[in-house]
């Protein structure tokens, strides 16, 4: 199955395949529909005074730094050696932050009307909507960041367990499973033969 994966799946800084990314997850801007009839078109909405103490990021700003870099005129290619643009954004955003809890506790906070905007992975938004929250998402004009989830097999397994673990990962990486799995997650498959990846590749100029 490794031979079917897109280049993004190969971590060039590592030898061989010690871990294998499964799919690509995009971070998006989550907003309450009652506040915005038209989706916000810029990440600068996070800085608006009316949202003071009513926005949330991931703990530690996970995933936000590339966006923060662009928001203050920096280049993503300068990360990690020159991140002053990112830190400038962070200094502006910090006073805006409200709840600092992780996704699992956010639905009730949003339901109570205590949050206006969130920086979250797209699967989180689908979970919020499935939970009955009146939220939607946008990909602002400055762009979005993404991340991957990965699998690996620990060392020292018994041969039969090792064989089963490898078989499971191969199964999970197959095009058919990736198509179904990633559709449910709103994620981008990393198997080149999965239909959604082929569709996006065909759409590239």
Short mmCIF file of C-alpha atoms in Angstrom, two decimals:
data_model
loop_
_atom_site.label_atom_id
_atom_site.label_comp_id
_atom_site.label_asym_id
_atom_site.label_seq_id
_atom_site.Cartn_x
_atom_site.Cartn_y
_atom_site.Cartn_z
CA UNK A 1 0.00 0.00 0.00
CA UNK A 2 2.94 2.37 0.59
CA UNK A 3 3.61 2.48 -3.16
CA UNK A 4 0.12 3.94 -3.71
CA UNK A 5 0.59 6.91 -1.38
CA UNK A 6 1.05 10.52 -2.45
CA UNK A 7 4.40 12.24 -1.89
CA UNK A 8 2.94 14.05 1.14
CA UNK A 9 2.84 10.73 2.99
CA UNK A 10 6.62 10.25 2.86
CA UNK A 11 8.42 12.11 5.64
CA UNK A 12 11.66 12.93 3.85
CA UNK A 13 13.49 13.80 7.07
CA UNK A 14 13.10 10.20 8.26
CA UNK A 15 14.67 7.03 6.88
CA UNK A 16 12.26 4.47 5.50
CA UNK A 17 8.68 4.38 6.81
CA UNK A 18 8.87 4.50 10.60
CA UNK A 19 5.41 6.11 10.60
CA UNK A 20 2.86 6.61 7.85
CA UNK A 21 0.41 9.55 7.61
CA UNK A 22 -3.12 8.36 6.86
CA UNK A 23 -4.86 11.49 5.52
CA UNK A 24 -4.69 15.29 5.49
CA UNK A 25 -6.97 17.31 7.79
CA UNK A 26 -7.55 21.01 7.16
CA UNK A 27 -7.95 23.67 9.84
CA UNK A 28 -10.82 26.10 9.25
CA UNK A 29 -12.56 29.07 10.82
CA UNK A 30 -15.68 27.98 12.71
CA UNK A 31 -18.34 30.65 13.24
CA UNK A 32 -21.84 30.92 14.67
CA UNK A 33 -24.33 31.36 11.83
CA UNK A 34 -26.41 33.84 13.80
CA UNK A 35 -23.47 36.27 13.76
CA UNK A 36 -22.49 36.03 10.10
CA UNK A 37 -24.96 35.62 7.27
CA UNK A 38 -21.99 35.68 4.90
CA UNK A 39 -18.94 33.59 5.89
CA UNK A 40 -16.01 35.70 7.13
CA UNK A 41 -13.48 36.10 4.34
CA UNK A 42 -10.42 36.96 6.45
CA UNK A 43 -8.75 35.57 9.54
CA UNK A 44 -8.55 39.17 10.77
CA UNK A 45 -12.09 38.66 12.05
CA UNK A 46 -10.43 37.02 15.06
CA UNK A 47 -9.10 40.46 16.04
CA UNK A 48 -12.43 42.30 16.07
CA UNK A 49 -13.27 43.90 19.40
CA UNK A 50 -16.77 42.43 19.50
CA UNK A 51 -15.25 38.95 19.72
CA UNK A 52 -13.06 39.77 22.73
CA UNK A 53 -12.77 36.70 25.02
CA UNK A 54 -15.08 34.87 22.62
CA UNK A 55 -12.64 33.02 20.33
CA UNK A 56 -10.72 29.81 20.88
CA UNK A 57 -7.65 28.16 19.33
CA UNK A 58 -6.16 24.76 20.01
CA UNK A 59 -4.05 24.54 23.18
CA UNK A 60 -0.62 26.02 22.54
CA UNK A 61 -1.82 27.50 19.25
CA UNK A 62 -1.44 24.11 17.56
CA UNK A 63 -1.88 24.49 13.79
CA UNK A 64 -2.35 28.26 13.94
CA UNK A 65 1.22 29.51 13.41
CA UNK A 66 1.29 29.31 9.56
CA UNK A 67 -1.95 31.32 9.44
CA UNK A 68 -0.59 33.77 12.04
CA UNK A 69 2.54 34.22 9.94
CA UNK A 70 0.54 35.21 6.86
CA UNK A 71 -1.85 37.44 8.84
CA UNK A 72 1.03 39.81 9.67
CA UNK A 73 2.61 39.77 6.22
CA UNK A 74 5.12 36.97 6.74
CA UNK A 75 5.86 33.98 4.57
CA UNK A 76 5.18 30.40 5.56
CA UNK A 77 8.54 29.46 4.02
CA UNK A 78 10.26 31.53 6.74
CA UNK A 79 9.02 29.18 9.46
CA UNK A 80 10.74 28.27 11.78
CA UNK A 81 13.75 30.57 11.33
CA UNK A 82 11.94 33.91 11.09
CA UNK A 83 8.57 33.93 12.84
CA UNK A 84 8.31 37.52 14.02
CA UNK A 85 5.23 38.01 11.85
CA UNK A 86 3.61 35.03 13.55
CA UNK A 87 4.48 36.30 17.02
CA UNK A 88 3.05 39.71 16.15
CA UNK A 89 -0.27 38.07 15.30
CA UNK A 90 -0.17 35.98 18.46
CA UNK A 91 0.34 39.12 20.58
CA UNK A 92 -2.77 40.66 19.01
CA UNK A 93 -4.84 37.49 19.38
CA UNK A 94 -3.97 36.59 22.97
CA UNK A 95 -6.30 39.18 24.58
CA UNK A 96 -9.15 37.82 22.43
CA UNK A 97 -8.91 34.24 23.70
CA UNK A 98 -11.75 32.88 25.78
CA UNK A 99 -12.16 29.23 26.80
CA UNK A 100 -8.93 27.26 26.58
CA UNK A 101 -10.44 23.80 26.71
CA UNK A 102 -10.07 21.11 24.08
CA UNK A 103 -12.67 20.18 21.46
CA UNK A 104 -14.47 17.60 23.59
CA UNK A 105 -15.85 20.32 25.91
CA UNK A 106 -16.55 23.00 23.32
CA UNK A 107 -20.08 22.02 22.18
CA UNK A 108 -21.66 23.05 25.48
CA UNK A 109 -19.66 26.30 25.58
CA UNK A 110 -20.83 27.13 22.05
CA UNK A 111 -24.40 26.10 22.88
CA UNK A 112 -24.42 28.56 25.77
CA UNK A 113 -23.43 31.34 23.36
CA UNK A 114 -20.06 31.96 25.05
CA UNK A 115 -17.96 31.52 21.90
CA UNK A 116 -18.24 33.24 18.54
CA UNK A 117 -15.28 31.93 16.53
CA UNK A 118 -13.03 28.87 16.72
CA UNK A 119 -9.90 27.66 14.96
CA UNK A 120 -10.59 23.97 14.50
CA UNK A 121 -9.97 20.97 12.26
CA UNK A 122 -12.79 20.39 9.79
CA UNK A 123 -13.86 17.05 11.35
CA UNK A 124 -14.53 18.96 14.58
CA UNK A 125 -16.99 21.20 12.72
CA UNK A 126 -18.88 18.18 11.41
CA UNK A 127 -19.09 16.84 14.97
CA UNK A 128 -20.39 20.21 16.22
CA UNK A 129 -23.05 20.23 13.52
CA UNK A 130 -23.99 16.61 14.25
CA UNK A 131 -24.42 17.70 17.86
CA UNK A 132 -27.02 20.23 16.75
CA UNK A 133 -24.92 23.38 16.99
CA UNK A 134 -25.78 26.22 14.61
CA UNK A 135 -22.23 26.68 13.31
CA UNK A 136 -20.59 26.68 9.92
CA UNK A 137 -17.04 27.00 8.63
CA UNK A 138 -15.01 29.12 6.23
CA UNK A 139 -11.61 28.97 4.56
CA UNK A 140 -10.55 32.65 4.74
CA UNK A 141 -8.71 34.33 1.88
CA UNK A 142 -5.29 34.26 3.53
CA UNK A 143 -5.36 30.47 3.30
CA UNK A 144 -5.61 27.54 5.69
CA UNK A 145 -3.16 25.22 7.38
CA UNK A 146 -3.41 21.45 7.55
CA UNK A 147 -2.06 18.49 9.46
CA UNK A 148 -1.91 14.71 9.22
CA UNK A 149 -2.70 11.84 11.53
CA UNK A 150 -0.38 8.85 11.41
CA UNK A 151 -0.04 5.19 12.30
CA UNK A 152 2.97 3.14 13.27
CA UNK A 153 3.82 -0.31 14.58
CA UNK A 154 5.69 -0.48 17.90
CA UNK A 155 8.91 -2.45 18.12
CA UNK A 156 9.04 -5.73 20.01
CA UNK A 157 5.70 -7.20 18.98
CA UNK A 158 5.20 -10.93 18.71
CA UNK A 159 5.44 -12.05 15.05
CA UNK A 160 1.73 -12.85 14.77
CA UNK A 161 0.74 -9.50 16.31
CA UNK A 162 3.19 -7.69 14.03
CA UNK A 163 1.68 -9.37 10.98
CA UNK A 164 -1.83 -8.34 12.04
CA UNK A 165 -0.74 -4.75 12.73
CA UNK A 166 0.89 -4.42 9.32
CA UNK A 167 -2.15 -5.97 7.64
CA UNK A 168 -4.43 -3.48 9.38
CA UNK A 169 -2.35 -0.49 8.27
CA UNK A 170 -2.28 -1.82 4.70
CA UNK A 171 -6.07 -2.19 4.87
CA UNK A 172 -6.48 1.34 6.24
CA UNK A 173 -4.28 2.75 3.45
CA UNK A 174 -6.15 1.00 0.63
CA UNK A 175 -7.95 3.27 -1.82
CA UNK A 176 -11.42 1.87 -1.08
CA UNK A 177 -11.11 2.27 2.69
CA UNK A 178 -9.52 5.71 2.34
CA UNK A 179 -12.43 6.88 0.19
CA UNK A 180 -15.03 5.93 2.81
CA UNK A 181 -12.99 6.91 5.87
CA UNK A 182 -11.95 10.31 4.55
CA UNK A 183 -15.44 11.13 3.30
CA UNK A 184 -16.75 10.71 6.85
CA UNK A 185 -13.92 12.86 8.23
CA UNK A 186 -13.97 15.50 5.47
CA UNK A 187 -10.26 14.73 5.12
CA UNK A 188 -8.06 14.37 2.02
CA UNK A 189 -6.97 10.78 1.31
CA UNK A 190 -3.27 10.06 0.90
CA UNK A 191 -3.79 7.08 -1.37
CA UNK A 192 -3.33 8.44 -4.90
CA UNK A 193 -5.99 6.06 -6.23
CA UNK A 194 -8.73 7.32 -3.92
CA UNK A 195 -11.34 9.17 -5.96
CA UNK A 196 -11.26 12.45 -4.00
CA UNK A 197 -7.48 12.77 -4.40
CA UNK A 198 -7.75 12.00 -8.11
CA UNK A 199 -10.52 14.59 -8.46
CA UNK A 200 -8.46 17.30 -6.78
CA UNK A 201 -5.38 16.40 -8.79
CA UNK A 202 -7.39 16.71 -12.01
CA UNK A 203 -8.65 20.13 -10.91
CA UNK A 204 -5.12 21.53 -10.48
CA UNK A 205 -4.16 24.04 -13.23
#
